[in-house]
């Protein structure tokens, strides 16, 4: 079986698991993310943007962080380019995948982002992320400057894989992950 077939099998398996998570578990993940962010910004008074994602398909919703922190959302563009753009709570537009995102005129450099939270279908104990297969986050993180920014996977504990996930050459390990049961960063 080739890598893409293995990953597609894993995606289907973990999507089904994710769909079984409870709203309470998702809320607990959100609380753990907030606890983590609060602990980081207590230590570092220089407030930069936190990169989050627009929640889709039963993903944990982190938009409430915007009540206290500056947020940036990703915008997918042609050639698998991913931008993080300042989110000022104003009108959003759809990117090339139909996901709501700020306009690219609000593009931020890696120096303006303190950390990125990204959705995961799964993650293993080697911090390999199973995403949706678009490759946008991995392509962004090929750049050493973007790779230096903590990139933390967000998911519920039922989707943390006990086995090693299929890894392609381009997969870049995360900095950690947060579930309703643990903060591993």
PDB file of N, CA and C in Angstrom, residues 17-18 20-36 53 58-62 120-123 125 152-161 176-185:
ATOM      1  N   UNK A  17     -13.674   8.689  14.411  1.00  0.00           N
ATOM      2  CA  UNK A  17     -13.448   8.855  15.858  1.00  0.00           C
ATOM      3  C   UNK A  17     -13.764  10.278  16.301  1.00  0.00           C
ATOM      4  N   UNK A  18     -13.311  11.242  15.528  1.00  0.00           N
ATOM      5  CA  UNK A  18     -13.545  12.646  15.892  1.00  0.00           C
ATOM      6  C   UNK A  18     -15.037  12.953  15.948  1.00  0.00           C
ATOM      7  N   UNK A  20     -17.247  11.215  17.041  1.00  0.00           N
ATOM      8  CA  UNK A  20     -17.832  10.618  18.244  1.00  0.00           C
ATOM      9  C   UNK A  20     -17.504  11.397  19.513  1.00  0.00           C
ATOM     10  N   UNK A  21     -16.721  12.458  19.393  1.00  0.00           N
ATOM     11  CA  UNK A  21     -16.355  13.211  20.588  1.00  0.00           C
ATOM     12  C   UNK A  21     -17.540  14.036  21.079  1.00  0.00           C
ATOM     13  N   UNK A  22     -17.549  14.310  22.353  1.00  0.00           N
ATOM     14  CA  UNK A  22     -18.662  15.055  22.943  1.00  0.00           C
ATOM     15  C   UNK A  22     -18.369  16.554  22.939  1.00  0.00           C
ATOM     16  N   UNK A  23     -19.426  17.332  22.996  1.00  0.00           N
ATOM     17  CA  UNK A  23     -19.289  18.792  23.086  1.00  0.00           C
ATOM     18  C   UNK A  23     -18.534  19.160  24.370  1.00  0.00           C
ATOM     19  N   UNK A  24     -18.739  18.393  25.425  1.00  0.00           N
ATOM     20  CA  UNK A  24     -18.055  18.640  26.688  1.00  0.00           C
ATOM     21  C   UNK A  24     -16.540  18.444  26.533  1.00  0.00           C
ATOM     22  N   UNK A  25     -16.138  17.388  25.825  1.00  0.00           N
ATOM     23  CA  UNK A  25     -14.710  17.167  25.589  1.00  0.00           C
ATOM     24  C   UNK A  25     -14.114  18.312  24.775  1.00  0.00           C
ATOM     25  N   UNK A  26     -14.844  18.759  23.767  1.00  0.00           N
ATOM     26  CA  UNK A  26     -14.353  19.858  22.941  1.00  0.00           C
ATOM     27  C   UNK A  26     -14.186  21.127  23.779  1.00  0.00           C
ATOM     28  N   UNK A  27     -15.118  21.376  24.653  1.00  0.00           N
ATOM     29  CA  UNK A  27     -15.035  22.553  25.531  1.00  0.00           C
ATOM     30  C   UNK A  27     -13.826  22.445  26.460  1.00  0.00           C
ATOM     31  N   UNK A  28     -13.549  21.241  26.945  1.00  0.00           N
ATOM     32  CA  UNK A  28     -12.382  21.033  27.815  1.00  0.00           C
ATOM     33  C   UNK A  28     -11.074  21.271  27.054  1.00  0.00           C
ATOM     34  N   UNK A  29     -11.027  20.894  25.775  1.00  0.00           N
ATOM     35  CA  UNK A  29      -9.839  21.193  24.964  1.00  0.00           C
ATOM     36  C   UNK A  29      -9.659  22.704  24.888  1.00  0.00           C
ATOM     37  N   UNK A  30     -10.736  23.410  24.603  1.00  0.00           N
ATOM     38  CA  UNK A  30     -10.694  24.867  24.510  1.00  0.00           C
ATOM     39  C   UNK A  30     -10.190  25.480  25.826  1.00  0.00           C
ATOM     40  N   UNK A  31     -10.637  24.970  26.945  1.00  0.00           N
ATOM     41  CA  UNK A  31     -10.188  25.459  28.261  1.00  0.00           C
ATOM     42  C   UNK A  31      -8.692  25.200  28.440  1.00  0.00           C
ATOM     43  N   UNK A  32      -8.221  24.010  28.036  1.00  0.00           N
ATOM     44  CA  UNK A  32      -6.794  23.705  28.156  1.00  0.00           C
ATOM     45  C   UNK A  32      -5.942  24.604  27.260  1.00  0.00           C
ATOM     46  N   UNK A  33      -6.432  24.917  26.078  1.00  0.00           N
ATOM     47  CA  UNK A  33      -5.715  25.838  25.192  1.00  0.00           C
ATOM     48  C   UNK A  33      -5.617  27.206  25.858  1.00  0.00           C
ATOM     49  N   UNK A  34      -6.705  27.691  26.404  1.00  0.00           N
ATOM     50  CA  UNK A  34      -6.722  28.992  27.085  1.00  0.00           C
ATOM     51  C   UNK A  34      -5.748  28.989  28.272  1.00  0.00           C
ATOM     52  N   UNK A  35      -5.739  27.918  29.042  1.00  0.00           N
ATOM     53  CA  UNK A  35      -4.818  27.796  30.173  1.00  0.00           C
ATOM     54  C   UNK A  35      -3.374  27.885  29.691  1.00  0.00           C
ATOM     55  N   UNK A  36      -3.079  27.179  28.604  1.00  0.00           N
ATOM     56  CA  UNK A  36      -1.723  27.200  28.048  1.00  0.00           C
ATOM     57  C   UNK A  36      -1.357  28.611  27.574  1.00  0.00           C
ATOM     58  N   UNK A  53      -7.351  28.667  13.572  1.00  0.00           N
ATOM     59  CA  UNK A  53      -7.971  28.232  12.323  1.00  0.00           C
ATOM     60  C   UNK A  53      -9.466  28.476  12.420  1.00  0.00           C
ATOM     61  N   UNK A  58     -16.470  19.583  12.846  1.00  0.00           N
ATOM     62  CA  UNK A  58     -16.325  19.136  14.236  1.00  0.00           C
ATOM     63  C   UNK A  58     -14.955  19.424  14.850  1.00  0.00           C
ATOM     64  N   UNK A  59     -14.283  20.463  14.387  1.00  0.00           N
ATOM     65  CA  UNK A  59     -13.018  20.854  14.994  1.00  0.00           C
ATOM     66  C   UNK A  59     -13.287  21.711  16.227  1.00  0.00           C
ATOM     67  N   UNK A  60     -12.343  21.688  17.162  1.00  0.00           N
ATOM     68  CA  UNK A  60     -12.436  22.510  18.364  1.00  0.00           C
ATOM     69  C   UNK A  60     -12.380  23.982  17.948  1.00  0.00           C
ATOM     70  N   UNK A  61     -13.273  24.781  18.486  1.00  0.00           N
ATOM     71  CA  UNK A  61     -13.390  26.195  18.141  1.00  0.00           C
ATOM     72  C   UNK A  61     -12.592  27.039  19.128  1.00  0.00           C
ATOM     73  N   UNK A  62     -11.557  27.706  18.646  1.00  0.00           N
ATOM     74  CA  UNK A  62     -10.677  28.524  19.493  1.00  0.00           C
ATOM     75  C   UNK A  62     -10.909  30.022  19.334  1.00  0.00           C
ATOM     76  N   UNK A 120      -6.109  18.883  13.946  1.00  0.00           N
ATOM     77  CA  UNK A 120      -5.553  17.570  13.620  1.00  0.00           C
ATOM     78  C   UNK A 120      -6.680  16.548  13.542  1.00  0.00           C
ATOM     79  N   UNK A 121      -6.595  15.676  12.566  1.00  0.00           N
ATOM     80  CA  UNK A 121      -7.443  14.485  12.599  1.00  0.00           C
ATOM     81  C   UNK A 121      -6.846  13.517  13.609  1.00  0.00           C
ATOM     82  N   UNK A 122      -5.498  13.489  13.665  1.00  0.00           N
ATOM     83  CA  UNK A 122      -4.788  12.668  14.633  1.00  0.00           C
ATOM     84  C   UNK A 122      -3.378  13.207  14.790  1.00  0.00           C
ATOM     85  N   UNK A 123      -2.721  12.742  15.838  1.00  0.00           N
ATOM     86  CA  UNK A 123      -1.302  13.009  16.066  1.00  0.00           C
ATOM     87  C   UNK A 123      -0.765  11.789  16.808  1.00  0.00           C
ATOM     88  N   UNK A 125       2.708   9.945  19.056  1.00  0.00           N
ATOM     89  CA  UNK A 125       3.641  10.355  20.121  1.00  0.00           C
ATOM     90  C   UNK A 125       4.971  10.871  19.573  1.00  0.00           C
ATOM     91  N   UNK A 152       1.192  23.872  17.446  1.00  0.00           N
ATOM     92  CA  UNK A 152       0.569  22.955  18.402  1.00  0.00           C
ATOM     93  C   UNK A 152      -0.725  22.412  17.826  1.00  0.00           C
ATOM     94  N   UNK A 153      -0.817  21.096  17.802  1.00  0.00           N
ATOM     95  CA  UNK A 153      -2.011  20.428  17.290  1.00  0.00           C
ATOM     96  C   UNK A 153      -3.141  20.456  18.306  1.00  0.00           C
ATOM     97  N   UNK A 154      -4.367  20.607  17.807  1.00  0.00           N
ATOM     98  CA  UNK A 154      -5.555  20.663  18.658  1.00  0.00           C
ATOM     99  C   UNK A 154      -6.475  19.508  18.261  1.00  0.00           C
ATOM    100  N   UNK A 155      -6.826  18.685  19.234  1.00  0.00           N
ATOM    101  CA  UNK A 155      -7.690  17.536  18.989  1.00  0.00           C
ATOM    102  C   UNK A 155      -8.176  16.971  20.316  1.00  0.00           C
ATOM    103  N   UNK A 156      -9.105  16.043  20.249  1.00  0.00           N
ATOM    104  CA  UNK A 156      -9.552  15.357  21.458  1.00  0.00           C
ATOM    105  C   UNK A 156      -8.723  14.092  21.647  1.00  0.00           C
ATOM    106  N   UNK A 157      -8.644  13.622  22.872  1.00  0.00           N
ATOM    107  CA  UNK A 157      -7.744  12.523  23.221  1.00  0.00           C
ATOM    108  C   UNK A 157      -8.071  11.222  22.486  1.00  0.00           C
ATOM    109  N   UNK A 158      -9.318  11.038  22.072  1.00  0.00           N
ATOM    110  CA  UNK A 158      -9.644   9.796  21.363  1.00  0.00           C
ATOM    111  C   UNK A 158      -8.966   9.731  19.999  1.00  0.00           C
ATOM    112  N   UNK A 159      -8.428  10.833  19.523  1.00  0.00           N
ATOM    113  CA  UNK A 159      -7.766  10.874  18.217  1.00  0.00           C
ATOM    114  C   UNK A 159      -6.242  10.900  18.313  1.00  0.00           C
ATOM    115  N   UNK A 160      -5.694  10.792  19.531  1.00  0.00           N
ATOM    116  CA  UNK A 160      -4.251  10.646  19.679  1.00  0.00           C
ATOM    117  C   UNK A 160      -3.944   9.181  19.381  1.00  0.00           C
ATOM    118  N   UNK A 161      -3.126   8.954  18.376  1.00  0.00           N
ATOM    119  CA  UNK A 161      -2.862   7.590  17.916  1.00  0.00           C
ATOM    120  C   UNK A 161      -1.871   6.869  18.823  1.00  0.00           C
ATOM    121  N   UNK A 176       3.948  20.179  19.722  1.00  0.00           N
ATOM    122  CA  UNK A 176       3.195  19.543  20.793  1.00  0.00           C
ATOM    123  C   UNK A 176       1.736  19.445  20.401  1.00  0.00           C
ATOM    124  N   UNK A 177       0.909  19.039  21.360  1.00  0.00           N
ATOM    125  CA  UNK A 177      -0.527  18.997  21.116  1.00  0.00           C
ATOM    126  C   UNK A 177      -1.278  19.216  22.420  1.00  0.00           C
ATOM    127  N   UNK A 178      -2.543  19.593  22.271  1.00  0.00           N
ATOM    128  CA  UNK A 178      -3.406  19.816  23.432  1.00  0.00           C
ATOM    129  C   UNK A 178      -4.708  19.067  23.193  1.00  0.00           C
ATOM    130  N   UNK A 179      -5.122  18.298  24.206  1.00  0.00           N
ATOM    131  CA  UNK A 179      -6.412  17.610  24.211  1.00  0.00           C
ATOM    132  C   UNK A 179      -7.162  18.023  25.463  1.00  0.00           C
ATOM    133  N   UNK A 180      -8.305  17.400  25.699  1.00  0.00           N
ATOM    134  CA  UNK A 180      -9.039  17.674  26.930  1.00  0.00           C
ATOM    135  C   UNK A 180      -8.367  17.046  28.133  1.00  0.00           C
ATOM    136  N   UNK A 181      -7.433  16.094  27.902  1.00  0.00           N
ATOM    137  CA  UNK A 181      -6.782  15.396  29.001  1.00  0.00           C
ATOM    138  C   UNK A 181      -5.335  15.804  29.240  1.00  0.00           C
ATOM    139  N   UNK A 182      -4.697  16.413  28.235  1.00  0.00           N
ATOM    140  CA  UNK A 182      -3.290  16.749  28.429  1.00  0.00           C
ATOM    141  C   UNK A 182      -2.864  17.939  27.581  1.00  0.00           C
ATOM    142  N   UNK A 183      -1.819  18.580  28.108  1.00  0.00           N
ATOM    143  CA  UNK A 183      -1.143  19.654  27.380  1.00  0.00           C
ATOM    144  C   UNK A 183       0.288  19.165  27.230  1.00  0.00           C
ATOM    145  N   UNK A 184       0.629  18.718  26.036  1.00  0.00           N
ATOM    146  CA  UNK A 184       1.952  18.175  25.781  1.00  0.00           C
ATOM    147  C   UNK A 184       2.678  19.147  24.853  1.00  0.00           C
ATOM    148  N   UNK A 185       3.371  20.105  25.447  1.00  0.00           N
ATOM    149  CA  UNK A 185       4.081  21.125  24.672  1.00  0.00           C
ATOM    150  C   UNK A 185       5.458  21.310  25.265  1.00  0.00           C
TER     151      UNK A 185
END
